């Protein structure tokens, strides 16, 4: 219970800032050659998906930090932090978005490889702790910016989101050009240097979220499931030099207070997780790269898990027990985002009347019909209030007449990546093609059509 409360505290912290809708930090030079505020009408489904992905990509390309190339934490000033703050996990999502952009020819392959190489070179000189990167860095200096009073060291979960993207990049940029060779080599050096098993805190059969040279293990946050951190255990198992044993997964991840569920909500059985499923990012962040299709272990079928989670969230919004204005079959999706009260981990059990566009849009692989209906409503009917130069804003509440001005990297990235996985499976194919990942999944007892026998 304590670990999950701490998880929610970590989620809630960033956005007491979020309510401060101050002017955005200075933008990097724009390169995308189309009017970002145009909202053409009468688009086909494919045209609309193209436009939303491409517009959202601008957050990582045009608004990426000019020195480091990394993804900025958010587009507005909050906690008295602004454009100097870059995010480790959000950069991993941004790297995956850059791969999508290259594959769809919005930018050239060389432009994409060059930008990601810039990020990787910057990371190579930045603060890290036993190979583990902090949640936030200063995008100009590479120095850690503490996320909370004692969170000023390595963040294993954010690092796993980063390497989910970097592994995809290493699998995608396979040509024998100098840039792509250099990129692959540098990613490999960093990947081999992450001491995942250091975060067992002396050999315990569980992973710990944080370690700091100033504060040691005092955050004391064990990573138990079910939540967004499956990829952390998968990558820790996949490490070439510092891997964990299966018993760390079974006795650490799979023994959380909210791991097994098995109850029904809206007549939908939920195998794992919190009652009603929790915020939808639980079924997004780890599955930007991990392909849930046919993925099974002794605990769950993960496509069934993610579909059930999504359908319960959808059914709750349609039911709308709190009678919020605007909820319905075309306007649904509760997940962590900014709100009229600051940042909050929205879910059926923590419902403030705020719809987060990333929730429904990033669920496209799990509920394509419902997600597409939401996308059309957001774009066609609400676009005057929630469409912007970086795609949809972070959240809105028709009930409270509140519409965010902000965007967050960790919310924009999954929109691009999960729509692409729905359309082509691109990032799933890349991540699952890594021999290290396949070995790690097998070691943990997973079955998948993507794992070579």
Short mmCIF file of C-alpha atoms in Angstrom, two decimals:
data_model
loop_
_atom_site.label_atom_id
_atom_site.label_comp_id
_atom_site.label_asym_id
_atom_site.label_seq_id
_atom_site.Cartn_x
_atom_site.Cartn_y
_atom_site.Cartn_z
CA UNK A 1 0.00 0.00 0.00
CA UNK A 2 2.78 2.39 0.95
CA UNK A 3 4.54 1.89 -2.37
CA UNK A 4 1.42 2.68 -4.32
CA UNK A 5 0.75 5.77 -2.24
CA UNK A 6 4.26 6.90 -2.97
CA UNK A 7 3.64 6.21 -6.65
CA UNK A 8 0.67 8.52 -6.59
CA UNK A 9 2.68 11.16 -4.75
CA UNK A 10 5.29 11.01 -7.48
CA UNK A 11 2.55 11.43 -10.05
CA UNK A 12 0.88 14.28 -8.21
CA UNK A 13 4.03 16.29 -7.57
CA UNK A 14 4.69 17.64 -11.06
CA UNK A 15 1.55 19.40 -11.54
CA UNK A 16 0.80 21.47 -8.56
CA UNK A 17 2.81 23.32 -11.11
CA UNK A 18 0.47 22.49 -13.87
CA UNK A 19 -2.15 24.95 -12.76
CA UNK A 20 0.28 27.82 -13.33
CA UNK A 21 -0.47 28.58 -16.94
CA UNK A 22 2.41 30.98 -17.44
CA UNK A 23 3.92 31.83 -20.82
CA UNK A 24 5.75 28.99 -22.51
CA UNK A 25 9.56 28.92 -22.51
CA UNK A 26 11.35 30.17 -25.57
CA UNK A 27 10.93 27.75 -28.45
CA UNK A 28 13.60 26.17 -30.57
CA UNK A 29 13.58 27.23 -34.23
CA UNK A 30 10.70 25.68 -36.13
CA UNK A 31 11.42 23.50 -39.13
CA UNK A 32 8.13 21.78 -39.92
CA UNK A 33 6.74 23.24 -43.14
CA UNK A 34 3.04 23.64 -42.54
CA UNK A 35 0.77 26.00 -40.67
CA UNK A 36 0.45 24.47 -37.20
CA UNK A 37 -2.82 26.16 -36.36
CA UNK A 38 -4.71 25.07 -39.44
CA UNK A 39 -7.53 22.68 -38.66
CA UNK A 40 -8.70 21.28 -41.99
CA UNK A 41 -12.13 19.69 -41.98
CA UNK A 42 -13.74 16.68 -43.66
CA UNK A 43 -10.63 14.55 -43.31
CA UNK A 44 -10.66 10.81 -43.77
CA UNK A 45 -9.73 8.71 -40.76
CA UNK A 46 -6.23 8.14 -42.14
CA UNK A 47 -5.74 11.82 -42.91
CA UNK A 48 -6.84 12.75 -39.40
CA UNK A 49 -4.50 10.24 -37.80
CA UNK A 50 -1.67 11.59 -39.97
CA UNK A 51 -2.39 15.16 -38.94
CA UNK A 52 -2.69 14.45 -35.22
CA UNK A 53 0.52 12.42 -35.14
CA UNK A 54 2.43 14.99 -37.14
CA UNK A 55 1.15 17.97 -35.18
CA UNK A 56 1.91 16.30 -31.86
CA UNK A 57 5.41 15.43 -33.09
CA UNK A 58 6.18 19.14 -33.22
CA UNK A 59 6.40 19.11 -29.42
CA UNK A 60 9.53 16.97 -29.62
CA UNK A 61 11.02 18.38 -32.83
CA UNK A 62 10.37 22.12 -32.86
CA UNK A 63 10.10 22.48 -29.08
CA UNK A 64 12.95 20.12 -28.20
CA UNK A 65 15.66 21.73 -26.08
CA UNK A 66 18.03 23.62 -28.43
CA UNK A 67 21.23 22.49 -26.65
CA UNK A 68 20.51 18.90 -25.64
CA UNK A 69 17.78 18.01 -28.14
CA UNK A 70 15.94 16.32 -25.26
CA UNK A 71 12.23 16.67 -24.59
CA UNK A 72 11.23 19.49 -22.31
CA UNK A 73 9.14 18.43 -19.33
CA UNK A 74 6.24 20.71 -20.24
CA UNK A 75 5.38 23.69 -22.43
CA UNK A 76 4.48 26.07 -19.59
CA UNK A 77 6.34 27.39 -16.57
CA UNK A 78 5.56 25.53 -13.35
CA UNK A 79 7.19 25.19 -9.92
CA UNK A 80 9.24 28.15 -11.10
CA UNK A 81 10.85 25.81 -13.61
CA UNK A 82 10.60 26.37 -17.33
CA UNK A 83 12.32 25.42 -20.56
CA UNK A 84 15.59 24.42 -18.88
CA UNK A 85 13.98 21.25 -17.47
CA UNK A 86 14.24 18.22 -19.74
CA UNK A 87 12.71 14.88 -18.88
CA UNK A 88 14.43 11.51 -19.11
CA UNK A 89 11.34 9.37 -19.65
CA UNK A 90 9.65 11.91 -21.90
CA UNK A 91 12.80 11.97 -24.03
CA UNK A 92 12.51 8.21 -24.47
CA UNK A 93 8.98 8.75 -25.74
CA UNK A 94 10.23 11.57 -27.96
CA UNK A 95 12.91 9.36 -29.51
CA UNK A 96 10.18 6.91 -30.48
CA UNK A 97 8.20 9.80 -31.96
CA UNK A 98 11.23 10.87 -34.02
CA UNK A 99 11.46 7.32 -35.41
CA UNK A 100 7.80 7.54 -36.46
CA UNK A 101 8.49 10.89 -38.14
CA UNK A 102 11.42 9.47 -40.07
CA UNK A 103 9.46 6.40 -41.12
CA UNK A 104 6.59 8.58 -42.33
CA UNK A 105 9.00 10.94 -44.13
CA UNK A 106 8.05 14.08 -42.19
CA UNK A 107 11.78 14.47 -41.64
CA UNK A 108 14.65 12.70 -43.33
CA UNK A 109 16.23 9.60 -41.87
CA UNK A 110 19.51 11.48 -41.46
CA UNK A 111 17.80 14.37 -39.66
CA UNK A 112 16.26 11.88 -37.24
CA UNK A 113 19.52 10.01 -36.62
CA UNK A 114 21.41 13.28 -36.16
CA UNK A 115 18.91 14.59 -33.58
CA UNK A 116 18.93 11.34 -31.59
CA UNK A 117 22.74 11.24 -31.73
CA UNK A 118 22.77 14.79 -30.32
CA UNK A 119 20.59 13.59 -27.43
CA UNK A 120 22.76 10.55 -26.82
CA UNK A 121 25.99 12.57 -26.84
CA UNK A 122 24.45 14.98 -24.33
CA UNK A 123 23.34 12.12 -22.09
CA UNK A 124 26.84 10.69 -22.24
CA UNK A 125 28.16 13.82 -20.51
CA UNK A 126 25.20 14.30 -18.15
CA UNK A 127 24.74 13.32 -14.53
CA UNK A 128 23.98 9.65 -14.00
CA UNK A 129 24.27 7.36 -11.01
CA UNK A 130 25.47 3.79 -11.56
CA UNK A 131 24.41 4.36 -15.16
CA UNK A 132 20.91 5.41 -14.10
CA UNK A 133 19.66 8.85 -15.12
CA UNK A 134 17.64 11.25 -12.95
CA UNK A 135 14.02 12.17 -13.61
CA UNK A 136 14.99 15.71 -14.66
CA UNK A 137 18.13 17.25 -16.12
CA UNK A 138 19.09 20.79 -16.99
CA UNK A 139 18.90 20.73 -20.78
CA UNK A 140 21.87 23.04 -21.15
CA UNK A 141 24.30 21.80 -18.48
CA UNK A 142 23.32 18.16 -18.03
CA UNK A 143 23.19 18.62 -14.27
CA UNK A 144 20.46 16.94 -12.25
CA UNK A 145 17.44 19.04 -11.28
CA UNK A 146 15.87 17.42 -8.27
CA UNK A 147 12.33 16.21 -8.73
CA UNK A 148 11.53 16.42 -5.03
CA UNK A 149 13.47 17.14 -1.84
CA UNK A 150 15.32 13.81 -1.80
CA UNK A 151 14.82 12.77 -5.42
CA UNK A 152 18.13 14.11 -6.76
CA UNK A 153 19.74 10.93 -8.06
CA UNK A 154 18.97 7.97 -10.27
CA UNK A 155 15.35 7.24 -11.25
CA UNK A 156 15.12 3.66 -12.48
CA UNK A 157 11.64 3.97 -13.97
CA UNK A 158 12.39 7.11 -15.97
CA UNK A 159 15.60 5.44 -17.14
CA UNK A 160 13.61 2.45 -18.37
CA UNK A 161 11.32 4.73 -20.38
CA UNK A 162 14.42 6.36 -21.88
CA UNK A 163 15.99 3.05 -22.86
CA UNK A 164 12.72 1.76 -24.28
CA UNK A 165 13.16 4.52 -26.86
CA UNK A 166 16.91 4.11 -27.27
CA UNK A 167 16.59 0.37 -27.92
CA UNK A 168 14.01 1.12 -30.63
CA UNK A 169 16.46 3.62 -32.15
CA UNK A 170 19.27 1.06 -32.12
CA UNK A 171 17.04 -1.44 -33.91
CA UNK A 172 15.85 1.14 -36.47
CA UNK A 173 19.07 2.92 -37.43
CA UNK A 174 20.95 -0.06 -38.84
CA UNK A 175 22.61 1.51 -41.88
CA UNK A 176 26.40 1.71 -42.15
CA UNK A 177 26.61 5.48 -42.23
CA UNK A 178 28.94 7.23 -39.80
CA UNK A 179 26.03 8.82 -37.95
CA UNK A 180 24.05 5.61 -37.55
CA UNK A 181 27.10 3.56 -36.56
CA UNK A 182 28.06 6.14 -33.96
CA UNK A 183 24.50 6.24 -32.67
CA UNK A 184 24.28 2.45 -32.29
CA UNK A 185 27.64 2.24 -30.54
CA UNK A 186 26.87 5.01 -28.05
CA UNK A 187 23.46 3.55 -27.21
CA UNK A 188 25.08 0.16 -26.63
CA UNK A 189 27.71 1.65 -24.28
CA UNK A 190 25.05 3.40 -22.23
CA UNK A 191 22.74 0.38 -22.23
CA UNK A 192 25.50 -1.93 -21.01
CA UNK A 193 26.39 0.55 -18.27
CA UNK A 194 23.01 0.71 -16.50
CA UNK A 195 23.38 -1.10 -13.16
CA UNK A 196 19.84 -2.38 -12.85
CA UNK A 197 20.74 -4.83 -10.08
CA UNK A 198 22.22 -1.99 -7.98
CA UNK A 199 18.61 -0.99 -7.46
CA UNK A 200 17.96 -4.24 -5.61
CA UNK A 201 19.47 -2.39 -2.66
CA UNK A 202 21.92 -5.03 -1.54
CA UNK A 203 20.46 -8.04 -3.30
CA UNK A 204 16.80 -7.86 -2.23
CA UNK A 205 14.26 -9.54 -4.51
CA UNK A 206 12.63 -6.26 -5.52
CA UNK A 207 13.72 -3.17 -7.43
CA UNK A 208 13.82 0.26 -5.82
CA UNK A 209 12.78 3.36 -7.76
CA UNK A 210 15.41 5.87 -6.52
CA UNK A 211 18.99 6.07 -5.34
CA UNK A 212 20.88 9.29 -4.63
CA UNK A 213 24.53 9.95 -3.68
CA UNK A 214 23.23 12.58 -1.25
CA UNK A 215 20.29 10.66 0.19
CA UNK A 216 21.07 7.01 -0.51
CA UNK A 217 17.97 4.81 -0.41
CA UNK A 218 15.98 7.15 1.83
CA UNK A 219 13.14 7.47 -0.71
CA UNK A 220 12.66 3.73 0.01
CA UNK A 221 10.18 3.27 -2.82
CA UNK A 222 9.90 -0.36 -3.89
CA UNK A 223 8.53 -0.93 -7.39
CA UNK A 224 5.53 -3.24 -7.04
CA UNK A 225 2.84 -3.87 -9.66
CA UNK A 226 0.41 -3.31 -11.20
CA UNK A 227 1.25 0.07 -12.66
CA UNK A 228 3.29 1.61 -15.48
CA UNK A 229 6.59 -0.04 -14.52
CA UNK A 230 6.49 -3.45 -16.23
CA UNK A 231 9.13 -2.28 -18.72
CA UNK A 232 11.48 -1.55 -15.80
CA UNK A 233 11.54 -5.19 -14.78
CA UNK A 234 11.72 -6.37 -18.40
CA UNK A 235 14.76 -4.20 -19.14
CA UNK A 236 16.38 -5.10 -15.82
CA UNK A 237 16.06 -8.74 -16.85
CA UNK A 238 17.36 -7.95 -20.36
CA UNK A 239 20.56 -6.18 -19.27
CA UNK A 240 23.73 -7.71 -20.76
CA UNK A 241 25.85 -7.04 -17.66
CA UNK A 242 23.66 -6.11 -14.67
CA UNK A 243 20.53 -8.22 -15.00
CA UNK A 244 18.10 -9.37 -12.34
CA UNK A 245 16.84 -12.91 -11.72
CA UNK A 246 13.27 -14.06 -12.29
CA UNK A 247 12.67 -14.23 -8.55
CA UNK A 248 13.07 -10.43 -8.38
CA UNK A 249 10.14 -10.17 -10.81
CA UNK A 250 8.03 -12.77 -9.02
CA UNK A 251 8.75 -11.64 -5.45
CA UNK A 252 9.05 -7.91 -6.18
CA UNK A 253 6.87 -6.80 -9.07
CA UNK A 254 4.18 -9.48 -8.86
CA UNK A 255 3.49 -9.24 -5.12
CA UNK A 256 2.19 -5.69 -4.87
CA UNK A 257 -0.97 -4.91 -2.92
CA UNK A 258 -2.65 -4.04 -6.21
CA UNK A 259 -1.17 -6.67 -8.52
CA UNK A 260 -3.84 -9.34 -8.87
CA UNK A 261 -7.47 -8.29 -9.19
CA UNK A 262 -9.83 -10.69 -10.98
CA UNK A 263 -13.03 -8.77 -10.18
CA UNK A 264 -15.56 -7.45 -12.67
CA UNK A 265 -16.36 -3.79 -13.27
CA UNK A 266 -19.16 -2.95 -15.70
CA UNK A 267 -19.28 -6.72 -16.37
CA UNK A 268 -15.67 -6.61 -17.59
CA UNK A 269 -13.18 -8.82 -15.77
CA UNK A 270 -9.95 -7.04 -14.81
CA UNK A 271 -7.04 -9.47 -14.33
CA UNK A 272 -4.57 -7.08 -12.67
CA UNK A 273 -4.35 -3.75 -10.94
CA UNK A 274 -6.42 -1.30 -8.95
CA UNK A 275 -10.21 -1.53 -8.85
CA UNK A 276 -11.54 0.06 -12.05
CA UNK A 277 -8.02 -0.13 -13.46
CA UNK A 278 -6.42 3.11 -12.30
CA UNK A 279 -5.25 5.84 -14.71
CA UNK A 280 -4.91 4.70 -18.31
CA UNK A 281 -1.20 5.41 -18.57
CA UNK A 282 -0.69 2.06 -16.81
CA UNK A 283 -1.57 0.43 -20.14
CA UNK A 284 0.42 2.92 -22.23
CA UNK A 285 3.92 3.71 -20.95
CA UNK A 286 5.40 0.20 -20.78
CA UNK A 287 3.55 -0.83 -23.92
CA UNK A 288 4.97 1.83 -26.20
CA UNK A 289 7.63 -0.78 -26.93
CA UNK A 290 6.43 -4.02 -25.33
CA UNK A 291 3.95 -5.62 -27.74
CA UNK A 292 1.00 -6.92 -25.71
CA UNK A 293 -0.46 -8.90 -28.61
CA UNK A 294 -0.18 -12.53 -27.60
CA UNK A 295 2.05 -11.61 -24.65
CA UNK A 296 1.40 -13.92 -21.71
CA UNK A 297 3.03 -15.10 -18.54
CA UNK A 298 1.82 -16.92 -15.45
CA UNK A 299 -0.05 -13.83 -14.29
CA UNK A 300 -1.97 -12.47 -17.28
CA UNK A 301 -2.62 -12.17 -20.98
CA UNK A 302 -1.48 -8.58 -21.42
CA UNK A 303 -3.61 -7.69 -24.42
CA UNK A 304 -6.65 -8.84 -22.46
CA UNK A 305 -5.44 -6.85 -19.45
CA UNK A 306 -5.00 -3.63 -21.42
CA UNK A 307 -8.25 -4.02 -23.33
CA UNK A 308 -10.17 -4.64 -20.10
CA UNK A 309 -8.53 -1.63 -18.43
CA UNK A 310 -9.48 0.55 -21.40
CA UNK A 311 -13.05 -0.70 -21.69
CA UNK A 312 -13.69 -0.19 -17.97
CA UNK A 313 -12.40 3.39 -18.22
CA UNK A 314 -14.62 3.96 -21.25
CA UNK A 315 -17.68 2.38 -19.62
CA UNK A 316 -17.19 4.52 -16.52
CA UNK A 317 -17.10 7.73 -18.58
CA UNK A 318 -20.22 6.70 -20.50
CA UNK A 319 -21.97 5.83 -17.23
CA UNK A 320 -20.75 9.14 -15.78
CA UNK A 321 -21.91 8.57 -12.19
CA UNK A 322 -20.87 12.08 -11.12
CA UNK A 323 -22.87 13.63 -13.98
CA UNK A 324 -20.04 15.73 -15.36
CA UNK A 325 -20.86 17.82 -18.40
CA UNK A 326 -19.30 16.54 -21.61
CA UNK A 327 -18.65 12.91 -20.67
CA UNK A 328 -19.97 10.28 -23.06
CA UNK A 329 -19.17 7.79 -25.83
CA UNK A 330 -17.28 10.45 -27.80
CA UNK A 331 -15.55 12.13 -24.85
CA UNK A 332 -13.83 9.76 -22.47
CA UNK A 333 -10.41 8.94 -21.07
CA UNK A 334 -9.09 9.39 -17.54
CA UNK A 335 -5.36 9.43 -16.88
CA UNK A 336 -2.71 11.55 -15.17
CA UNK A 337 -2.62 15.09 -16.56
CA UNK A 338 -3.01 18.74 -15.66
CA UNK A 339 -6.38 19.77 -14.31
CA UNK A 340 -8.15 22.83 -12.89
CA UNK A 341 -6.73 21.77 -9.51
CA UNK A 342 -3.16 21.11 -10.68
CA UNK A 343 -1.68 17.82 -11.78
CA UNK A 344 -3.74 14.75 -10.85
CA UNK A 345 -3.80 11.01 -11.56
CA UNK A 346 -7.34 10.93 -12.95
CA UNK A 347 -9.14 7.58 -12.89
CA UNK A 348 -12.65 6.27 -12.14
CA UNK A 349 -11.81 6.40 -8.43
CA UNK A 350 -10.17 9.86 -8.71
CA UNK A 351 -12.48 11.66 -11.13
CA UNK A 352 -12.32 15.46 -11.15
CA UNK A 353 -14.36 15.95 -14.32
CA UNK A 354 -11.24 16.25 -16.48
CA UNK A 355 -10.78 14.43 -19.78
CA UNK A 356 -7.15 13.97 -20.88
CA UNK A 357 -6.89 13.57 -24.68
CA UNK A 358 -3.83 11.33 -24.36
CA UNK A 359 -5.94 8.75 -22.51
CA UNK A 360 -8.32 7.85 -25.33
CA UNK A 361 -5.88 8.55 -28.17
CA UNK A 362 -3.09 6.41 -26.72
CA UNK A 363 -5.63 3.60 -26.23
CA UNK A 364 -6.08 3.31 -30.01
CA UNK A 365 -4.62 -0.25 -30.18
CA UNK A 366 -7.02 -1.45 -27.49
CA UNK A 367 -10.27 0.28 -28.43
CA UNK A 368 -9.89 1.57 -31.99
CA UNK A 369 -13.57 2.36 -32.56
CA UNK A 370 -14.02 4.22 -29.27
CA UNK A 371 -10.67 6.00 -29.61
CA UNK A 372 -11.43 7.15 -33.14
CA UNK A 373 -14.83 8.51 -32.06
CA UNK A 374 -13.10 10.48 -29.30
CA UNK A 375 -10.45 11.78 -31.70
CA UNK A 376 -13.07 13.08 -34.13
CA UNK A 377 -14.99 14.77 -31.31
CA UNK A 378 -11.86 16.36 -29.84
CA UNK A 379 -10.79 17.63 -33.25
CA UNK A 380 -14.06 18.55 -34.97
CA UNK A 381 -16.22 19.68 -32.07
CA UNK A 382 -13.80 20.89 -29.39
CA UNK A 383 -10.86 21.88 -31.55
CA UNK A 384 -11.38 25.60 -31.12
CA UNK A 385 -10.59 25.14 -27.44
CA UNK A 386 -8.17 22.22 -27.28
CA UNK A 387 -6.27 22.06 -30.61
CA UNK A 388 -2.90 23.83 -30.68
CA UNK A 389 0.45 23.99 -32.44
CA UNK A 390 1.56 20.84 -30.55
CA UNK A 391 -1.64 18.86 -30.99
CA UNK A 392 -4.22 18.56 -28.27
CA UNK A 393 -3.73 20.32 -24.94
CA UNK A 394 -3.07 18.25 -21.85
CA UNK A 395 -6.58 18.20 -20.41
CA UNK A 396 -9.96 19.89 -20.34
CA UNK A 397 -13.17 20.01 -18.33
CA UNK A 398 -16.37 21.16 -19.98
CA UNK A 399 -18.02 20.88 -16.59
CA UNK A 400 -15.64 23.42 -15.03
CA UNK A 401 -15.18 25.40 -18.26
CA UNK A 402 -11.44 24.77 -17.96
CA UNK A 403 -9.12 24.11 -20.91
CA UNK A 404 -5.39 23.59 -20.37
CA UNK A 405 -2.85 25.67 -22.23
CA UNK A 406 -0.11 23.20 -21.35
CA UNK A 407 1.44 20.13 -22.96
CA UNK A 408 3.56 17.46 -21.21
CA UNK A 409 6.13 15.26 -22.91
CA UNK A 410 4.89 12.11 -21.16
CA UNK A 411 1.38 12.75 -22.47
CA UNK A 412 2.21 13.90 -26.02
CA UNK A 413 4.63 11.06 -26.75
CA UNK A 414 2.23 8.14 -26.26
CA UNK A 415 -0.28 9.73 -28.64
CA UNK A 416 2.18 9.51 -31.53
CA UNK A 417 3.61 6.13 -30.60
CA UNK A 418 0.42 4.27 -29.76
CA UNK A 419 -1.41 5.56 -32.83
CA UNK A 420 1.54 4.28 -34.85
CA UNK A 421 1.46 0.92 -33.11
CA UNK A 422 -2.24 0.75 -33.97
CA UNK A 423 -1.53 1.59 -37.60
CA UNK A 424 1.67 -0.34 -38.33
CA UNK A 425 3.05 -1.85 -35.13
CA UNK A 426 6.33 -0.05 -35.87
CA UNK A 427 7.63 0.53 -32.34
CA UNK A 428 6.40 -2.84 -31.11
CA UNK A 429 8.32 -4.55 -33.92
CA UNK A 430 11.49 -2.59 -33.21
CA UNK A 431 11.57 -3.07 -29.45
CA UNK A 432 10.59 -6.72 -29.56
CA UNK A 433 13.23 -7.44 -32.22
CA UNK A 434 16.05 -6.68 -29.77
CA UNK A 435 17.83 -9.93 -28.84
CA UNK A 436 18.44 -8.56 -25.34
CA UNK A 437 14.73 -7.83 -24.86
CA UNK A 438 13.75 -11.25 -26.16
CA UNK A 439 16.20 -12.89 -23.77
CA UNK A 440 14.90 -10.81 -20.87
CA UNK A 441 11.25 -11.61 -21.58
CA UNK A 442 12.03 -15.32 -21.90
CA UNK A 443 13.98 -15.27 -18.65
CA UNK A 444 10.93 -13.82 -16.86
CA UNK A 445 8.65 -16.50 -18.27
CA UNK A 446 6.86 -14.55 -21.00
CA UNK A 447 5.48 -16.05 -24.18
CA UNK A 448 5.03 -13.94 -27.29
CA UNK A 449 4.72 -14.52 -31.04
CA UNK A 450 7.53 -11.97 -31.38
CA UNK A 451 10.04 -14.06 -29.40
CA UNK A 452 12.21 -16.21 -31.65
CA UNK A 453 12.58 -19.76 -30.43
#
